[in-house]
mmCIF file of the C-alpha atoms, coordinates in Angstrom:
data_MODEL
# 
_entry.id   MODEL 
# 
loop_
_atom_site.group_PDB 
_atom_site.id 
_atom_site.type_symbol 
_atom_site.label_atom_id 
_atom_site.label_alt_id 
_atom_site.label_comp_id 
_atom_site.label_asym_id 
_atom_site.label_entity_id 
_atom_site.label_seq_id 
_atom_site.pdbx_PDB_ins_code 
_atom_site.Cartn_x 
_atom_site.Cartn_y 
_atom_site.Cartn_z 
_atom_site.occupancy 
_atom_site.B_iso_or_equiv 
_atom_site.pdbx_formal_charge 
_atom_site.auth_seq_id 
_atom_site.auth_comp_id 
_atom_site.auth_asym_id 
_atom_site.auth_atom_id 
_atom_site.pdbx_PDB_model_num 
ATOM 1   C CA . MET A 1 1   ? -11.062 1.615   -31.649 1.00 0.00 ? 1   MET A CA 1 
ATOM 2   C CA . LEU A 1 2   ? -13.035 -1.506  -32.536 1.00 0.00 ? 2   LEU A CA 1 
ATOM 3   C CA . VAL A 1 3   ? -13.661 -0.157  -36.113 1.00 0.00 ? 3   VAL A CA 1 
ATOM 4   C CA . ALA A 1 4   ? -9.691  0.527   -36.688 1.00 0.00 ? 4   ALA A CA 1 
ATOM 5   C CA . LEU A 1 5   ? -8.869  -3.217  -35.009 1.00 0.00 ? 5   LEU A CA 1 
ATOM 6   C CA . ALA A 1 6   ? -11.113 -4.847  -37.420 1.00 0.00 ? 6   ALA A CA 1 
ATOM 7   C CA . TYR A 1 7   ? -9.899  -2.811  -40.527 1.00 0.00 ? 7   TYR A CA 1 
ATOM 8   C CA . GLU A 1 8   ? -6.084  -3.184  -39.549 1.00 0.00 ? 8   GLU A CA 1 
ATOM 9   C CA . SER A 1 9   ? -6.562  -6.906  -38.860 1.00 0.00 ? 9   SER A CA 1 
ATOM 10  C CA . GLY A 1 10  ? -8.310  -7.665  -42.262 1.00 0.00 ? 10  GLY A CA 1 
ATOM 11  C CA . ARG A 1 11  ? -5.827  -5.473  -43.984 1.00 0.00 ? 11  ARG A CA 1 
ATOM 12  C CA . ALA A 1 12  ? -3.199  -7.749  -42.617 1.00 0.00 ? 12  ALA A CA 1 
ATOM 13  C CA . GLY A 1 13  ? -5.029  -10.614 -43.601 1.00 0.00 ? 13  GLY A CA 1 
ATOM 14  C CA . LEU A 1 14  ? -5.416  -11.835 -39.856 1.00 0.00 ? 14  LEU A CA 1 
ATOM 15  C CA . PRO A 1 15  ? -8.569  -12.617 -38.073 1.00 0.00 ? 15  PRO A CA 1 
ATOM 16  C CA . ARG A 1 16  ? -9.976  -9.861  -35.901 1.00 0.00 ? 16  ARG A CA 1 
ATOM 17  C CA . PRO A 1 17  ? -8.569  -10.627 -32.199 1.00 0.00 ? 17  PRO A CA 1 
ATOM 18  C CA . ARG A 1 18  ? -11.065 -10.495 -29.431 1.00 0.00 ? 18  ARG A CA 1 
ATOM 19  C CA . LEU A 1 19  ? -10.389 -8.019  -26.982 1.00 0.00 ? 19  LEU A CA 1 
ATOM 20  C CA . THR A 1 20  ? -11.038 -8.611  -23.137 1.00 0.00 ? 20  THR A CA 1 
ATOM 21  C CA . VAL A 1 21  ? -10.720 -6.042  -20.488 1.00 0.00 ? 21  VAL A CA 1 
ATOM 22  C CA . GLU A 1 22  ? -9.298  -6.863  -17.072 1.00 0.00 ? 22  GLU A CA 1 
ATOM 23  C CA . PRO A 1 23  ? -9.640  -3.636  -15.041 1.00 0.00 ? 23  PRO A CA 1 
ATOM 24  C CA . GLY A 1 24  ? -7.725  -5.301  -11.888 1.00 0.00 ? 24  GLY A CA 1 
ATOM 25  C CA . ARG A 1 25  ? -5.685  -2.380  -10.262 1.00 0.00 ? 25  ARG A CA 1 
ATOM 26  C CA . TRP A 1 26  ? -8.235  0.411   -11.523 1.00 0.00 ? 26  TRP A CA 1 
ATOM 27  C CA . VAL A 1 27  ? -11.093 -1.465  -9.406  1.00 0.00 ? 27  VAL A CA 1 
ATOM 28  C CA . VAL A 1 28  ? -9.423  -2.942  -6.598  1.00 0.00 ? 28  VAL A CA 1 
ATOM 29  C CA . GLY A 1 29  ? -6.395  -0.407  -6.050  1.00 0.00 ? 29  GLY A CA 1 
ATOM 30  C CA . PRO A 1 30  ? -8.859  2.533   -4.688  1.00 0.00 ? 30  PRO A CA 1 
ATOM 31  C CA . ALA A 1 31  ? -10.642 -0.026  -2.496  1.00 0.00 ? 31  ALA A CA 1 
ATOM 32  C CA . GLY A 1 32  ? -7.818  -0.543  0.015   1.00 0.00 ? 32  GLY A CA 1 
ATOM 33  C CA . ILE A 1 33  ? -6.550  1.804   2.391   1.00 0.00 ? 33  ILE A CA 1 
ATOM 34  C CA . THR A 1 34  ? -3.260  0.779   4.654   1.00 0.00 ? 34  THR A CA 1 
ATOM 35  C CA . LEU A 1 35  ? -3.188  2.359   8.140   1.00 0.00 ? 35  LEU A CA 1 
ATOM 36  C CA . TYR A 1 36  ? 0.280   2.505   9.395   1.00 0.00 ? 36  TYR A CA 1 
ATOM 37  C CA . ARG A 1 37  ? 1.190   3.683   12.991  1.00 0.00 ? 37  ARG A CA 1 
ATOM 38  C CA . VAL A 1 38  ? 3.889   6.303   13.498  1.00 0.00 ? 38  VAL A CA 1 
ATOM 39  C CA . ALA A 1 39  ? 7.027   5.018   15.473  1.00 0.00 ? 39  ALA A CA 1 
ATOM 40  C CA . ALA A 1 40  ? 9.056   7.822   15.256  1.00 0.00 ? 40  ALA A CA 1 
ATOM 41  C CA . VAL A 1 41  ? 9.510   11.448  13.728  1.00 0.00 ? 41  VAL A CA 1 
ATOM 42  C CA . LYS A 1 42  ? 12.986  12.558  12.546  1.00 0.00 ? 42  LYS A CA 1 
ATOM 43  C CA . GLY A 1 43  ? 13.039  15.863  11.152  1.00 0.00 ? 43  GLY A CA 1 
ATOM 44  C CA . ARG A 1 44  ? 11.366  15.523  7.815   1.00 0.00 ? 44  ARG A CA 1 
ATOM 45  C CA . PHE A 1 45  ? 11.113  11.754  8.231   1.00 0.00 ? 45  PHE A CA 1 
ATOM 46  C CA . ALA A 1 46  ? 7.930   9.947   9.577   1.00 0.00 ? 46  ALA A CA 1 
ATOM 47  C CA . ILE A 1 47  ? 8.900   6.380   10.405  1.00 0.00 ? 47  ILE A CA 1 
ATOM 48  C CA . VAL A 1 48  ? 6.028   3.860   10.339  1.00 0.00 ? 48  VAL A CA 1 
ATOM 49  C CA . ASP A 1 49  ? 5.675   0.464   11.553  1.00 0.00 ? 49  ASP A CA 1 
ATOM 50  C CA . GLY A 1 50  ? 5.412   -1.104  8.220   1.00 0.00 ? 50  GLY A CA 1 
ATOM 51  C CA . GLY A 1 51  ? 7.342   -0.388  4.643   1.00 0.00 ? 51  GLY A CA 1 
ATOM 52  C CA . MET A 1 52  ? 8.756   -2.413  2.170   1.00 0.00 ? 52  MET A CA 1 
ATOM 53  C CA . SER A 1 53  ? 7.890   -6.080  3.923   1.00 0.00 ? 53  SER A CA 1 
ATOM 54  C CA . ASP A 1 54  ? 4.020   -5.064  3.369   1.00 0.00 ? 54  ASP A CA 1 
ATOM 55  C CA . ASN A 1 55  ? 4.208   -2.769  0.446   1.00 0.00 ? 55  ASN A CA 1 
ATOM 56  C CA . PRO A 1 56  ? 6.920   -3.454  -1.588  1.00 0.00 ? 56  PRO A CA 1 
ATOM 57  C CA . ARG A 1 57  ? 5.833   -1.490  -4.704  1.00 0.00 ? 57  ARG A CA 1 
ATOM 58  C CA . PRO A 1 58  ? 7.757   1.811   -3.843  1.00 0.00 ? 58  PRO A CA 1 
ATOM 59  C CA . ALA A 1 59  ? 11.083  -0.131  -3.647  1.00 0.00 ? 59  ALA A CA 1 
ATOM 60  C CA . LEU A 1 60  ? 10.358  -2.496  -6.615  1.00 0.00 ? 60  LEU A CA 1 
ATOM 61  C CA . TYR A 1 61  ? 9.424   0.022   -9.090  1.00 0.00 ? 61  TYR A CA 1 
ATOM 62  C CA . GLY A 1 62  ? 8.786   3.505   -7.662  1.00 0.00 ? 62  GLY A CA 1 
ATOM 63  C CA . ALA A 1 63  ? 5.287   3.593   -6.812  1.00 0.00 ? 63  ALA A CA 1 
ATOM 64  C CA . ARG A 1 64  ? 4.553   6.375   -4.546  1.00 0.00 ? 64  ARG A CA 1 
ATOM 65  C CA . TYR A 1 65  ? 1.497   7.074   -2.401  1.00 0.00 ? 65  TYR A CA 1 
ATOM 66  C CA . HIS A 1 66  ? 0.108   9.823   -0.235  1.00 0.00 ? 66  HIS A CA 1 
ATOM 67  C CA . ALA A 1 67  ? -0.535  9.757   3.409   1.00 0.00 ? 67  ALA A CA 1 
ATOM 68  C CA . ARG A 1 68  ? -2.935  11.615  5.931   1.00 0.00 ? 68  ARG A CA 1 
ATOM 69  C CA . LEU A 1 69  ? -3.277  11.732  9.437   1.00 0.00 ? 69  LEU A CA 1 
ATOM 70  C CA . VAL A 1 70  ? -6.455  9.944   10.662  1.00 0.00 ? 70  VAL A CA 1 
ATOM 71  C CA . GLY A 1 71  ? -7.782  9.339   14.350  1.00 0.00 ? 71  GLY A CA 1 
ATOM 72  C CA . ARG A 1 72  ? -7.235  12.805  15.510  1.00 0.00 ? 72  ARG A CA 1 
ATOM 73  C CA . ARG A 1 73  ? -7.512  16.565  14.450  1.00 0.00 ? 73  ARG A CA 1 
ATOM 74  C CA . SER A 1 74  ? -4.414  18.760  14.389  1.00 0.00 ? 74  SER A CA 1 
ATOM 75  C CA . SER A 1 75  ? -4.522  22.495  13.733  1.00 0.00 ? 75  SER A CA 1 
ATOM 76  C CA . ASP A 1 76  ? -0.766  22.745  13.288  1.00 0.00 ? 76  ASP A CA 1 
ATOM 77  C CA . PRO A 1 77  ? 0.340   23.846  9.765   1.00 0.00 ? 77  PRO A CA 1 
ATOM 78  C CA . LEU A 1 78  ? 1.066   21.341  7.291   1.00 0.00 ? 78  LEU A CA 1 
ATOM 79  C CA . VAL A 1 79  ? 4.595   20.581  6.557   1.00 0.00 ? 79  VAL A CA 1 
ATOM 80  C CA . PRO A 1 80  ? 6.370   18.428  3.900   1.00 0.00 ? 80  PRO A CA 1 
ATOM 81  C CA . ARG A 1 81  ? 7.270   14.800  5.093   1.00 0.00 ? 81  ARG A CA 1 
ATOM 82  C CA . THR A 1 82  ? 8.564   11.706  3.907   1.00 0.00 ? 82  THR A CA 1 
ATOM 83  C CA . VAL A 1 83  ? 6.979   8.495   5.238   1.00 0.00 ? 83  VAL A CA 1 
ATOM 84  C CA . VAL A 1 84  ? 9.688   5.727   5.618   1.00 0.00 ? 84  VAL A CA 1 
ATOM 85  C CA . GLY A 1 85  ? 9.268   2.128   6.613   1.00 0.00 ? 85  GLY A CA 1 
ATOM 86  C CA . ARG A 1 86  ? 11.053  0.395   9.576   1.00 0.00 ? 86  ARG A CA 1 
ATOM 87  C CA . HIS A 1 87  ? 13.645  -1.426  7.487   1.00 0.00 ? 87  HIS A CA 1 
ATOM 88  C CA . CYS A 1 88  ? 16.460  0.909   7.323   1.00 0.00 ? 88  CYS A CA 1 
ATOM 89  C CA . GLU A 1 89  ? 16.690  0.658   3.547   1.00 0.00 ? 89  GLU A CA 1 
ATOM 90  C CA . ALA A 1 90  ? 17.352  3.538   1.119   1.00 0.00 ? 90  ALA A CA 1 
ATOM 91  C CA . GLY A 1 91  ? 14.279  2.088   -0.848  1.00 0.00 ? 91  GLY A CA 1 
ATOM 92  C CA . ASP A 1 92  ? 12.066  1.950   1.816   1.00 0.00 ? 92  ASP A CA 1 
ATOM 93  C CA . VAL A 1 93  ? 10.041  5.335   1.109   1.00 0.00 ? 93  VAL A CA 1 
ATOM 94  C CA . LEU A 1 94  ? 6.472   4.907   0.951   1.00 0.00 ? 94  LEU A CA 1 
ATOM 95  C CA . ALA A 1 95  ? 5.292   8.515   0.346   1.00 0.00 ? 95  ALA A CA 1 
ATOM 96  C CA . ALA A 1 96  ? 7.779   11.432  -0.182  1.00 0.00 ? 96  ALA A CA 1 
ATOM 97  C CA . ASP A 1 97  ? 7.252   15.095  0.760   1.00 0.00 ? 97  ASP A CA 1 
ATOM 98  C CA . VAL A 1 98  ? 3.332   14.702  1.600   1.00 0.00 ? 98  VAL A CA 1 
ATOM 99  C CA . PRO A 1 99  ? 1.950   17.484  3.702   1.00 0.00 ? 99  PRO A CA 1 
ATOM 100 C CA . LEU A 1 100 ? 1.306   16.404  7.318   1.00 0.00 ? 100 LEU A CA 1 
ATOM 101 C CA . PRO A 1 101 ? 0.834   18.128  10.353  1.00 0.00 ? 101 PRO A CA 1 
ATOM 102 C CA . ALA A 1 102 ? 3.822   19.705  12.435  1.00 0.00 ? 102 ALA A CA 1 
ATOM 103 C CA . ASP A 1 103 ? 2.941   18.293  15.558  1.00 0.00 ? 103 ASP A CA 1 
ATOM 104 C CA . LEU A 1 104 ? 2.948   14.572  14.201  1.00 0.00 ? 104 LEU A CA 1 
ATOM 105 C CA . ARG A 1 105 ? 4.082   12.345  16.853  1.00 0.00 ? 105 ARG A CA 1 
ATOM 106 C CA . PRO A 1 106 ? 4.679   8.692   17.550  1.00 0.00 ? 106 PRO A CA 1 
ATOM 107 C CA . GLY A 1 107 ? 1.621   6.580   17.994  1.00 0.00 ? 107 GLY A CA 1 
ATOM 108 C CA . ASP A 1 108 ? -0.370  8.655   15.473  1.00 0.00 ? 108 ASP A CA 1 
ATOM 109 C CA . LEU A 1 109 ? -1.865  6.745   12.612  1.00 0.00 ? 109 LEU A CA 1 
ATOM 110 C CA . LEU A 1 110 ? -1.586  7.419   8.906   1.00 0.00 ? 110 LEU A CA 1 
ATOM 111 C CA . ALA A 1 111 ? -3.815  6.466   6.381   1.00 0.00 ? 111 ALA A CA 1 
ATOM 112 C CA . VAL A 1 112 ? -2.306  5.536   2.865   1.00 0.00 ? 112 VAL A CA 1 
ATOM 113 C CA . PRO A 1 113 ? -4.880  5.183   0.207   1.00 0.00 ? 113 PRO A CA 1 
ATOM 114 C CA . VAL A 1 114 ? -5.275  3.197   -3.028  1.00 0.00 ? 114 VAL A CA 1 
ATOM 115 C CA . THR A 1 115 ? -3.150  0.446   -1.661  1.00 0.00 ? 115 THR A CA 1 
ATOM 116 C CA . GLY A 1 116 ? -5.824  -2.391  -2.596  1.00 0.00 ? 116 GLY A CA 1 
ATOM 117 C CA . ALA A 1 117 ? -4.128  -3.963  -5.356  1.00 0.00 ? 117 ALA A CA 1 
ATOM 118 C CA . TYR A 1 118 ? -1.026  -6.119  -4.846  1.00 0.00 ? 118 TYR A CA 1 
ATOM 119 C CA . HIS A 1 119 ? -0.084  -4.489  -1.404  1.00 0.00 ? 119 HIS A CA 1 
ATOM 120 C CA . LEU A 1 120 ? -1.044  -7.523  0.559   1.00 0.00 ? 120 LEU A CA 1 
ATOM 121 C CA . SER A 1 121 ? -0.554  -9.979  -2.083  1.00 0.00 ? 121 SER A CA 1 
ATOM 122 C CA . MET A 1 122 ? 3.140   -8.837  -2.757  1.00 0.00 ? 122 MET A CA 1 
ATOM 123 C CA . ALA A 1 123 ? 4.012   -8.791  1.002   1.00 0.00 ? 123 ALA A CA 1 
ATOM 124 C CA . SER A 1 124 ? 6.793   -10.796 2.540   1.00 0.00 ? 124 SER A CA 1 
ATOM 125 C CA . THR A 1 125 ? 8.419   -11.477 5.744   1.00 0.00 ? 125 THR A CA 1 
ATOM 126 C CA . TYR A 1 126 ? 11.360  -9.461  4.844   1.00 0.00 ? 126 TYR A CA 1 
ATOM 127 C CA . ASN A 1 127 ? 13.552  -8.939  7.868   1.00 0.00 ? 127 ASN A CA 1 
ATOM 128 C CA . ALA A 1 128 ? 11.374  -11.500 9.722   1.00 0.00 ? 128 ALA A CA 1 
ATOM 129 C CA . VAL A 1 129 ? 8.521   -9.179  9.904   1.00 0.00 ? 129 VAL A CA 1 
ATOM 130 C CA . GLY A 1 130 ? 5.109   -10.729 9.917   1.00 0.00 ? 130 GLY A CA 1 
ATOM 131 C CA . ARG A 1 131 ? 2.729   -9.963  7.380   1.00 0.00 ? 131 ARG A CA 1 
ATOM 132 C CA . PRO A 1 132 ? -0.197  -7.419  8.589   1.00 0.00 ? 132 PRO A CA 1 
ATOM 133 C CA . PRO A 1 133 ? -3.702  -8.362  8.808   1.00 0.00 ? 133 PRO A CA 1 
ATOM 134 C CA . LEU A 1 134 ? -6.440  -7.812  6.237   1.00 0.00 ? 134 LEU A CA 1 
ATOM 135 C CA . ILE A 1 135 ? -9.459  -6.173  7.287   1.00 0.00 ? 135 ILE A CA 1 
ATOM 136 C CA . ALA A 1 136 ? -12.827 -5.634  5.623   1.00 0.00 ? 136 ALA A CA 1 
ATOM 137 C CA . VAL A 1 137 ? -14.951 -2.518  6.514   1.00 0.00 ? 137 VAL A CA 1 
ATOM 138 C CA . ARG A 1 138 ? -18.537 -2.353  5.120   1.00 0.00 ? 138 ARG A CA 1 
ATOM 139 C CA . ASP A 1 139 ? -21.148 0.139   6.589   1.00 0.00 ? 139 ASP A CA 1 
ATOM 140 C CA . GLY A 1 140 ? -19.061 0.970   9.786   1.00 0.00 ? 140 GLY A CA 1 
ATOM 141 C CA . ARG A 1 141 ? -18.456 -2.581  10.736  1.00 0.00 ? 141 ARG A CA 1 
ATOM 142 C CA . ALA A 1 142 ? -15.198 -4.295  10.621  1.00 0.00 ? 142 ALA A CA 1 
ATOM 143 C CA . ARG A 1 143 ? -14.134 -7.966  9.799   1.00 0.00 ? 143 ARG A CA 1 
ATOM 144 C CA . VAL A 1 144 ? -10.845 -9.696  10.002  1.00 0.00 ? 144 VAL A CA 1 
ATOM 145 C CA . LEU A 1 145 ? -10.327 -11.446 6.828   1.00 0.00 ? 145 LEU A CA 1 
ATOM 146 C CA . LEU A 1 146 ? -6.529  -12.502 7.349   1.00 0.00 ? 146 LEU A CA 1 
ATOM 147 C CA . ARG A 1 147 ? -5.166  -12.408 10.742  1.00 0.00 ? 147 ARG A CA 1 
ATOM 148 C CA . ARG A 1 148 ? -1.724  -10.743 11.450  1.00 0.00 ? 148 ARG A CA 1 
ATOM 149 C CA . GLU A 1 149 ? 1.238   -12.985 10.970  1.00 0.00 ? 149 GLU A CA 1 
ATOM 150 C CA . THR A 1 150 ? 2.954   -13.504 14.308  1.00 0.00 ? 150 THR A CA 1 
ATOM 151 C CA . ALA A 1 151 ? 6.338   -14.486 15.533  1.00 0.00 ? 151 ALA A CA 1 
ATOM 152 C CA . ALA A 1 152 ? 5.008   -17.930 16.335  1.00 0.00 ? 152 ALA A CA 1 
ATOM 153 C CA . ASP A 1 153 ? 3.729   -18.225 12.538  1.00 0.00 ? 153 ASP A CA 1 
ATOM 154 C CA . LEU A 1 154 ? 7.615   -17.125 11.573  1.00 0.00 ? 154 LEU A CA 1 
ATOM 155 C CA . LEU A 1 155 ? 9.256   -19.565 14.063  1.00 0.00 ? 155 LEU A CA 1 
ATOM 156 C CA . ARG A 1 156 ? 6.981   -22.682 13.148  1.00 0.00 ? 156 ARG A CA 1 
ATOM 157 C CA . ARG A 1 157 ? 8.773   -22.796 9.521   1.00 0.00 ? 157 ARG A CA 1 
ATOM 158 C CA . ASP A 1 158 ? 12.219  -23.174 11.293  1.00 0.00 ? 158 ASP A CA 1 
ATOM 159 C CA . VAL A 1 159 ? 13.378  -26.586 11.249  1.00 0.00 ? 159 VAL A CA 1 
ATOM 160 C CA . GLY A 1 160 ? 16.869  -26.055 12.440  1.00 0.00 ? 160 GLY A CA 1 
# 
């Protein structure tokens, strides 16, 4: 590729450009996992305690994720479910038709991998929902990097 770049830039009478690679999402994306708690299960839908306020990528440009039950084992068959957020918006879909256990129930935890890039940096307080915490885990030890945003945090900005 560099040879072709040198050739073509020389042929066009331009100085050879300097290429820089910024891996960004390729490195950071797989490093993040988002945990959601199932709030309700309605037919093929699993409603979770987050959604487009903490991860607007699916609503903004169609990013889709996978989800997996964590924290307990299930021997039930897997059935396709669509994981949706709490915001009652048509675009608040985090993962469509992902295989999840038939006995999925409120209180279960779902892990959504590859959310390290842009997830929290794009989060908002949409519908007055506070932003989630950011937890670092290394060698089995967890450490809070950003605490969960509280109702008091949101109200503190209100000057009316």
